[in-house]
Short mmCIF file of C-alpha atoms in Angstrom, two decimals:
data_model
loop_
_atom_site.label_atom_id
_atom_site.label_comp_id
_atom_site.label_asym_id
_atom_site.label_seq_id
_atom_site.Cartn_x
_atom_site.Cartn_y
_atom_site.Cartn_z
CA MET A 1 7.59 -4.41 8.57
CA PHE A 2 6.39 -1.02 9.84
CA ASP A 3 4.90 -0.64 13.33
CA ARG A 4 1.27 0.30 12.78
CA HIS A 5 0.55 1.08 16.44
CA GLN A 6 3.62 3.30 16.81
CA ASP A 7 2.69 5.11 13.56
CA LEU A 8 -0.83 5.76 14.80
CA LYS A 9 0.42 7.31 18.02
CA THR A 10 2.82 9.54 16.08
CA ILE A 11 0.11 10.56 13.61
CA GLN A 12 -2.17 11.57 16.46
CA ARG A 13 0.63 13.81 17.74
CA CYS A 14 1.04 15.24 14.22
CA LYS A 15 -2.66 16.06 14.16
CA ARG A 16 -2.17 18.05 17.35
CA GLY A 17 0.49 20.08 15.51
CA GLU A 18 3.52 18.71 17.39
CA GLU A 19 6.50 19.52 15.17
CA PRO A 20 8.81 16.68 16.32
CA ALA A 21 6.13 14.12 15.37
CA PHE A 22 6.35 15.12 11.69
CA ALA A 23 10.13 14.76 11.79
CA GLU A 24 9.69 11.32 13.35
CA ILE A 25 7.38 10.12 10.59
CA LEU A 26 9.70 11.60 7.97
CA GLY A 27 12.71 9.88 9.53
CA ARG A 28 10.87 6.57 9.60
CA TYR A 29 9.74 6.59 5.97
CA LYS A 30 11.93 8.93 3.93
CA GLY A 31 14.41 6.21 2.91
CA ALA A 32 11.69 3.82 1.78
CA ILE A 33 9.75 6.46 -0.16
CA TYR A 34 12.85 8.00 -1.76
CA ASN A 35 14.10 4.57 -2.87
CA LEU A 36 10.69 3.65 -4.24
CA CYS A 37 10.65 6.91 -6.23
CA TYR A 38 14.25 6.40 -7.33
CA ARG A 39 13.60 2.89 -8.61
CA MET A 40 10.44 4.02 -10.35
CA THR A 41 12.19 6.89 -12.15
CA ARG A 42 15.92 5.98 -12.06
CA ASN A 43 16.65 9.65 -11.76
CA GLY A 44 17.92 11.25 -8.57
CA GLU A 45 16.37 14.67 -9.13
CA ASP A 46 12.97 13.29 -10.12
CA ALA A 47 13.07 10.90 -7.15
CA ARG A 48 13.88 13.76 -4.75
CA ASP A 49 11.09 15.95 -6.14
CA LEU A 50 8.54 13.14 -6.15
CA ALA A 51 9.41 11.96 -2.63
CA GLN A 52 9.27 15.50 -1.26
CA GLU A 53 5.93 16.10 -2.98
CA VAL A 54 4.58 12.88 -1.49
CA PHE A 55 5.51 13.92 2.06
CA ILE A 56 4.23 17.48 1.56
CA LYS A 57 0.93 16.08 0.32
CA VAL A 58 0.67 13.53 3.13
CA PHE A 59 1.52 16.06 5.83
CA SER A 60 -1.10 18.49 4.55
CA LEU A 61 -3.81 15.80 4.31
CA LEU A 62 -3.41 14.02 7.63
CA ASP A 63 -6.98 14.94 8.58
CA ARG A 64 -8.17 12.75 5.73
CA PHE A 65 -6.18 9.72 6.89
CA ASP A 66 -8.54 6.96 7.97
CA GLU A 67 -7.01 5.56 11.14
CA SER A 68 -8.64 2.18 10.61
CA TYR A 69 -5.98 1.52 7.94
CA ALA A 70 -2.20 1.31 8.34
CA PHE A 71 -0.48 4.66 7.82
CA SER A 72 2.27 2.92 5.83
CA SER A 73 -0.33 1.59 3.36
CA TRP A 74 -1.80 5.06 2.89
CA LEU A 75 1.65 6.59 2.43
CA PHE A 76 2.79 3.94 -0.07
CA ARG A 77 -0.51 4.29 -1.95
CA ILE A 78 0.02 8.03 -2.36
CA ALA A 79 3.66 7.47 -3.34
CA THR A 80 2.93 4.76 -5.93
CA ASN A 81 0.08 6.76 -7.47
CA HIS A 82 2.29 9.85 -7.58
CA CYS A 83 5.14 7.98 -9.30
CA ILE A 84 2.84 6.34 -11.83
CA ASP A 85 1.17 9.68 -12.59
CA HIS A 86 4.62 11.21 -13.08
CA LEU A 87 5.65 8.45 -15.49
CA ARG A 88 2.40 8.85 -17.41
CA ARG A 89 2.82 12.61 -17.61
CA ASN A 90 6.34 12.22 -18.90
CA ARG A 91 5.37 9.41 -21.25
CA LEU A 92 8.44 7.39 -20.46
CA ARG A 93 9.03 4.78 -23.08
CA PHE A 94 9.76 1.24 -22.04
CA LEU A 95 12.34 -0.88 -23.76
CA SER A 96 10.93 -3.82 -25.64
CA LEU A 97 11.68 -7.35 -24.61
CA GLU A 98 13.73 -7.77 -27.78
CA GLY A 99 16.22 -5.11 -26.66
CA GLY A 100 18.94 -7.52 -25.57
CA VAL A 101 21.77 -5.22 -24.58
CA GLY A 102 22.56 -2.93 -21.70
CA LYS A 103 22.61 0.83 -21.85
CA ASP A 104 26.29 0.89 -22.84
CA GLY A 105 25.56 -1.38 -25.78
CA GLN A 106 27.32 -4.41 -24.37
CA GLU A 107 25.89 -7.73 -23.36
CA TYR A 108 26.26 -8.79 -19.78
CA GLU A 109 25.94 -11.88 -17.73
CA LEU A 110 24.04 -11.46 -14.52
CA GLN A 111 25.93 -13.59 -12.03
CA PHE A 112 24.33 -14.31 -8.74
CA PRO A 113 26.74 -14.39 -5.85
CA GLY A 114 27.73 -17.85 -4.78
CA THR A 115 27.95 -19.05 -1.23
CA GLU A 116 31.76 -19.16 -1.39
CA PRO A 117 33.10 -15.61 -1.18
CA GLY A 118 35.80 -14.98 -3.77
CA PRO A 119 38.06 -12.00 -4.41
CA ASP A 120 35.76 -10.65 -7.13
CA THR A 121 32.50 -11.33 -5.30
CA VAL A 122 31.90 -7.76 -4.16
CA LEU A 123 32.54 -6.32 -7.61
CA GLN A 124 30.49 -9.02 -9.34
CA ARG A 125 27.64 -8.47 -6.95
CA LYS A 126 27.72 -4.70 -7.49
CA GLU A 127 27.67 -5.13 -11.27
CA ALA A 128 24.89 -7.71 -11.06
CA MET A 129 22.85 -5.35 -8.90
CA GLU A 130 23.32 -2.53 -11.41
CA ARG A 131 22.12 -4.77 -14.24
CA LEU A 132 19.16 -5.94 -12.20
CA GLU A 133 18.19 -2.33 -11.42
CA GLU A 134 18.49 -1.51 -15.10
CA VAL A 135 16.09 -4.32 -16.03
CA ILE A 136 13.67 -3.39 -13.23
CA ALA A 137 13.63 0.16 -14.57
CA ASP A 138 12.46 -1.18 -17.91
CA LEU A 139 9.51 -3.09 -16.47
CA PRO A 140 6.11 -1.46 -17.08
CA PRO A 141 5.32 0.80 -14.07
CA HIS A 142 2.52 -1.36 -12.63
CA TYR A 143 4.86 -4.36 -12.55
CA ARG A 144 7.82 -2.32 -11.32
CA VAL A 145 5.89 -0.92 -8.40
CA ILE A 146 4.61 -4.29 -7.27
CA ILE A 147 8.12 -5.81 -7.42
CA MET A 148 9.39 -2.89 -5.33
CA LEU A 149 6.63 -3.19 -2.74
CA ARG A 150 7.10 -6.94 -2.42
CA HIS A 151 10.87 -7.28 -2.54
CA ASP A 152 12.38 -3.89 -1.74
CA GLN A 153 9.88 -2.85 0.95
CA GLN A 154 9.12 -6.50 1.77
CA LEU A 155 5.41 -5.88 2.23
CA SER A 156 3.14 -8.91 2.58
CA TYR A 157 0.54 -9.73 -0.07
CA ASP A 158 -2.15 -8.38 2.28
CA GLU A 159 -0.30 -5.09 2.74
CA ILE A 160 0.23 -4.73 -1.02
CA ALA A 161 -3.49 -5.35 -1.55
CA GLU A 162 -4.21 -2.52 0.91
CA VAL A 163 -1.69 -0.18 -0.76
CA LEU A 164 -2.88 -0.82 -4.30
CA GLN A 165 -6.53 -1.31 -3.30
CA MET A 166 -6.78 -4.55 -5.20
CA PRO A 167 -8.14 -8.00 -4.32
CA LEU A 168 -5.53 -10.37 -2.89
CA GLY A 169 -5.85 -12.74 -5.87
CA THR A 170 -5.12 -9.92 -8.32
CA VAL A 171 -2.04 -8.89 -6.32
CA LYS A 172 -0.72 -12.43 -6.29
CA ALA A 173 -1.31 -12.92 -10.02
CA ARG A 174 0.31 -9.57 -10.83
CA ILE A 175 3.41 -10.34 -8.74
CA HIS A 176 3.78 -13.67 -10.53
CA ARG A 177 3.44 -12.02 -13.93
CA ALA A 178 5.89 -9.26 -12.95
CA ARG A 179 8.51 -11.78 -11.83
CA ASN A 180 8.03 -13.89 -14.96
CA LEU A 181 8.45 -10.80 -17.12
CA LEU A 182 11.55 -9.80 -15.15
CA ILE A 183 13.08 -13.24 -15.71
CA GLN A 184 12.13 -13.12 -19.40
CA MET A 185 13.77 -9.69 -19.77
CA LEU A 186 16.92 -10.85 -17.97
CA LYS A 187 17.14 -13.83 -20.32
CA SER A 188 16.44 -11.74 -23.41
CA ARG A 189 19.41 -9.53 -22.48
CA SER A 190 21.63 -12.58 -22.08
CA TYR A 191 21.90 -12.00 -18.37
CA ASP A 192 22.52 -15.52 -17.23
CA ILE A 193 19.99 -16.61 -14.65
CA MET B 1 13.00 -34.06 -15.38
CA ARG B 2 11.01 -36.57 -13.39
CA ASP B 3 7.82 -37.07 -11.46
CA HIS B 4 7.87 -37.24 -7.73
CA HIS B 5 5.26 -39.05 -5.67
CA ASN B 6 4.44 -37.64 -2.30
CA ALA B 7 3.40 -39.48 0.82
CA LYS B 8 -0.18 -39.74 -0.50
CA GLY B 9 1.08 -41.17 -3.78
CA GLN B 10 0.13 -38.09 -5.81
CA PRO B 11 2.64 -37.36 -8.54
CA LEU B 12 4.15 -33.90 -8.82
CA GLY B 13 5.38 -33.15 -12.31
CA CYS B 14 8.07 -30.66 -13.26
CA HIS B 15 5.40 -28.38 -14.74
CA GLU B 16 3.41 -28.32 -11.50
CA CYS B 17 6.60 -27.79 -9.51
CA SER B 18 7.62 -24.91 -11.74
CA GLU B 19 4.15 -23.34 -11.38
CA GLY B 20 4.35 -23.51 -7.60
CA LEU B 21 7.94 -22.35 -7.15
CA GLN B 22 7.13 -18.65 -6.60
CA ASP B 23 4.55 -19.48 -3.94
CA TYR B 24 6.98 -21.99 -2.41
CA LEU B 25 9.66 -19.30 -2.08
CA ASP B 26 7.09 -16.74 -0.88
CA GLY B 27 6.07 -19.17 1.84
CA THR B 28 2.40 -18.94 0.90
CA LEU B 29 1.81 -22.65 0.24
CA ASP B 30 0.29 -24.96 2.82
CA LYS B 31 2.51 -27.59 4.45
CA GLN B 32 1.37 -30.42 2.18
CA GLN B 33 2.06 -28.48 -1.03
CA SER B 34 5.40 -27.24 0.27
CA LEU B 35 6.43 -30.77 1.15
CA ARG B 36 5.54 -32.05 -2.33
CA ILE B 37 7.68 -29.35 -3.94
CA PHE B 38 10.49 -29.90 -1.45
CA LEU B 39 10.55 -33.63 -2.20
CA HIS B 40 10.38 -33.07 -5.95
CA LEU B 41 13.27 -30.58 -5.81
CA ARG B 42 15.39 -33.11 -3.95
CA GLU B 43 14.93 -35.60 -6.76
CA CYS B 44 14.95 -33.33 -9.82
CA PRO B 45 18.17 -31.44 -10.70
CA GLY B 46 16.41 -29.41 -13.43
CA CYS B 47 13.77 -28.01 -11.07
CA GLN B 48 16.38 -27.57 -8.31
CA ALA B 49 18.42 -25.40 -10.71
CA GLU B 50 15.30 -23.35 -11.54
CA HIS B 51 14.61 -23.01 -7.82
CA ASP B 52 18.18 -21.82 -7.17
CA ARG B 53 17.97 -19.22 -9.94
CA LEU B 54 14.65 -17.88 -8.66
CA HIS B 55 15.92 -17.92 -5.08
CA GLY B 56 19.03 -15.99 -6.20
CA LEU B 57 16.82 -13.42 -7.93
CA PHE B 58 14.64 -13.02 -4.85
CA GLU B 59 17.72 -12.58 -2.69
CA MET B 60 19.15 -9.94 -4.98
CA LEU B 61 15.86 -8.06 -5.17
CA GLU B 62 15.64 -8.03 -1.40
CA THR B 63 19.21 -6.85 -0.84
CA MET B 64 19.35 -4.07 -3.39
CA PRO B 65 21.28 -1.25 -1.74
CA ASP B 66 19.44 1.89 -0.70
CA HIS B 67 20.17 5.03 -2.67
CA PRO B 68 21.46 7.78 -0.37
CA LEU B 69 19.06 10.65 0.25
CA PRO B 70 20.03 13.98 -1.29
CA GLU B 71 21.20 16.70 1.06
CA GLY B 72 18.59 19.01 2.46
CA PHE B 73 15.84 16.49 1.75
CA ASP B 74 14.00 17.02 5.04
CA GLU B 75 14.12 20.80 5.25
CA ALA B 76 11.82 21.58 2.32
CA ILE B 77 9.24 19.10 3.59
CA LEU B 78 9.26 20.17 7.23
CA ALA B 79 9.13 23.84 6.23
CA SER B 80 5.89 23.23 4.33
CA VAL B 81 3.95 21.53 7.14
CA PRO B 82 0.92 23.62 8.22
CA TYR B 83 1.65 23.22 11.96
CA ASP B 84 -0.53 26.20 12.97
CA SER B 85 -3.47 24.90 11.01
CA TYR B 86 -3.24 21.55 12.83
CA ARG B 87 -2.99 23.33 16.18
CA GLN B 88 -6.04 25.47 15.39
CA MET B 89 -8.01 22.45 14.22
CA GLU B 90 -7.23 20.40 17.32
CA PRO B 91 -10.05 21.73 19.61
CA ILE B 92 -12.57 21.44 16.76
CA ARG B 93 -11.42 17.89 16.05
CA ARG B 94 -11.75 16.99 19.72
CA GLU B 95 -15.33 18.29 19.74
CA ARG B 96 -16.17 16.35 16.61
CA VAL B 97 -14.80 13.19 18.15
CA ALA B 98 -16.74 13.84 21.35
CA VAL B 99 -20.01 14.24 19.44
CA PHE B 100 -19.21 11.23 17.27
CA LEU B 101 -18.58 9.13 20.35
CA GLU B 102 -21.83 10.11 22.07
CA GLU B 103 -24.00 7.12 22.65
CA GLU B 104 -26.67 6.69 19.96
CA PHE B 105 -29.91 5.83 21.70
CA LEU B 106 -32.28 6.11 18.72
CA PRO B 107 -32.54 2.93 16.63
CA ALA B 108 -31.23 3.13 13.07
CA TRP B 109 -34.69 2.65 11.53
CA VAL B 110 -36.00 5.73 13.39
CA ARG B 111 -33.03 7.83 12.19
CA SER B 112 -33.42 6.59 8.63
CA PRO B 113 -34.40 9.36 6.17
CA VAL B 114 -36.90 6.95 4.57
CA THR B 115 -38.77 6.51 7.89
CA ARG B 116 -38.75 10.23 8.61
CA LEU B 117 -39.92 11.27 5.14
CA THR B 118 -42.61 8.59 5.03
CA GLY B 119 -43.81 9.65 8.50
CA VAL B 120 -44.01 13.31 7.53
CA GLY B 121 -45.90 12.33 4.33
CA VAL B 122 -48.42 10.25 6.28
CA ALA B 123 -48.87 13.09 8.77
CA ALA B 124 -49.46 15.61 5.98
CA VAL B 125 -52.07 13.38 4.31
CA SER B 126 -53.79 12.81 7.68
CA VAL B 127 -53.97 16.52 8.46
CA ALA B 128 -55.35 17.25 4.98
CA SER B 129 -57.95 14.50 5.36
CA ILE B 130 -59.34 16.01 8.58
CA MET B 131 -61.15 18.58 6.44
CA PHE B 132 -63.01 15.93 4.41
CA LEU B 133 -63.41 12.94 6.72
CA ASP B 134 -64.93 12.24 10.11
CA GLY B 135 -62.86 10.95 13.02
CA ALA B 136 -60.52 13.89 13.54
CA GLY B 137 -59.15 12.36 16.76
CA LEU B 138 -57.91 9.24 14.97
CA LEU B 139 -56.43 11.27 12.13
CA PHE B 140 -54.60 13.55 14.58
CA ALA B 141 -53.19 10.46 16.26
CA VAL B 142 -51.95 9.11 12.92
CA ALA B 143 -50.41 12.51 12.13
CA ALA B 144 -48.68 12.61 15.51
CA ILE B 145 -47.24 9.12 15.03
CA GLY B 146 -46.15 10.11 11.53
CA VAL B 147 -44.10 13.13 12.59
CA ALA B 148 -42.70 11.44 15.71
CA PRO B 149 -39.45 10.11 14.10
CA GLN B 150 -38.61 13.50 12.60
CA VAL B 151 -39.38 15.26 15.88
CA VAL B 152 -37.19 13.00 18.05
CA VAL B 153 -34.27 13.17 15.59
CA SER B 154 -34.54 16.98 15.53
CA LEU B 155 -34.70 17.13 19.34
CA GLN B 156 -31.62 14.93 19.57
CA GLY B 157 -29.75 17.23 17.16
CA MET B 158 -30.75 20.30 19.14
CA GLY B 159 -29.65 18.64 22.39
CA ARG B 160 -26.25 17.84 20.92
CA ARG B 161 -25.78 21.36 19.62
CA LEU B 162 -26.66 22.80 23.03
CA SER B 163 -24.25 20.42 24.73
CA LEU B 164 -21.50 21.37 22.25
CA ASN B 165 -22.07 25.10 22.82
CA GLN B 166 -21.96 24.54 26.56
CA ARG B 167 -18.63 22.67 26.25
CA ARG B 168 -17.26 25.50 24.10
CA ALA B 169 -18.38 28.08 26.66
CA GLU B 170 -16.64 26.10 29.42
CA GLY B 171 -13.49 26.25 27.27
#
């Protein structure tokens, strides 16, 4: 998804202290990193702080970046570790699978958009997305992050293995378990899937 | 719920289909396995419905809208970058890379600390033995061979340092 060769050239310019190169890297990745942080915390202020801290850390440690790996993998690794550390520090509690209602106390049905566009499709889709994000936010962090890397960032299994520094088989098994848990949680909240 | 037989006559049950659905949608199955699931789905409404639900979930996960970045997001980051430090480090980094890229002509076993330490040990024992044993010439030869790896590695290091200083002096 990200151009490894282009990143490497930009990073080499960063290491020479060229200011526009840092802005280029930031422009390329800020959306992805901010959204990852947002979906890990579901809080705009925390996401902003975490994402900024990630970039500040990365930009001060570029000398330690091993150019034999993809820059995107290194960046996502720092971001995921930073988010998980933040969640641990703040001891966020996760809703149990038995909690079958949304945050406003009402039960919802998660309706996937059909192929035929109807007048309510846009609204239904928006509501369904909100419910899905709510359930994702209640996944344990190690499952949430792997769902985000796979589906939101659309990284391959190999790339996820590089980011999380795990064997490919472990990544695959964890993604399967994360999806199964997500489906189970959607069902337990009466979101029709 | 039904079993499907593929071209090779191997049945694919609903359980097996269900187990393979995530990999099928991820596109990580080989052609034969994908075909078996594809054929089973065509024949089994229950598994097809499960496939459609999972496919819908995948689609939604992959099209979740991006959250807009807060204002002033870039400024705090770009203001913290140690540009000067990178600029100052650049010549040093270039030298390091140059030294790193110099051709290594000594074999790894000569450069190995084990070889060098063993050699120095043998040389020390040989020199000490000269006082008690006959055949000083042979013992000197053994001592010389013993210290040889350490000497050549040290000479190489000195050569590189001299070359580096010369490059620095040339600017």
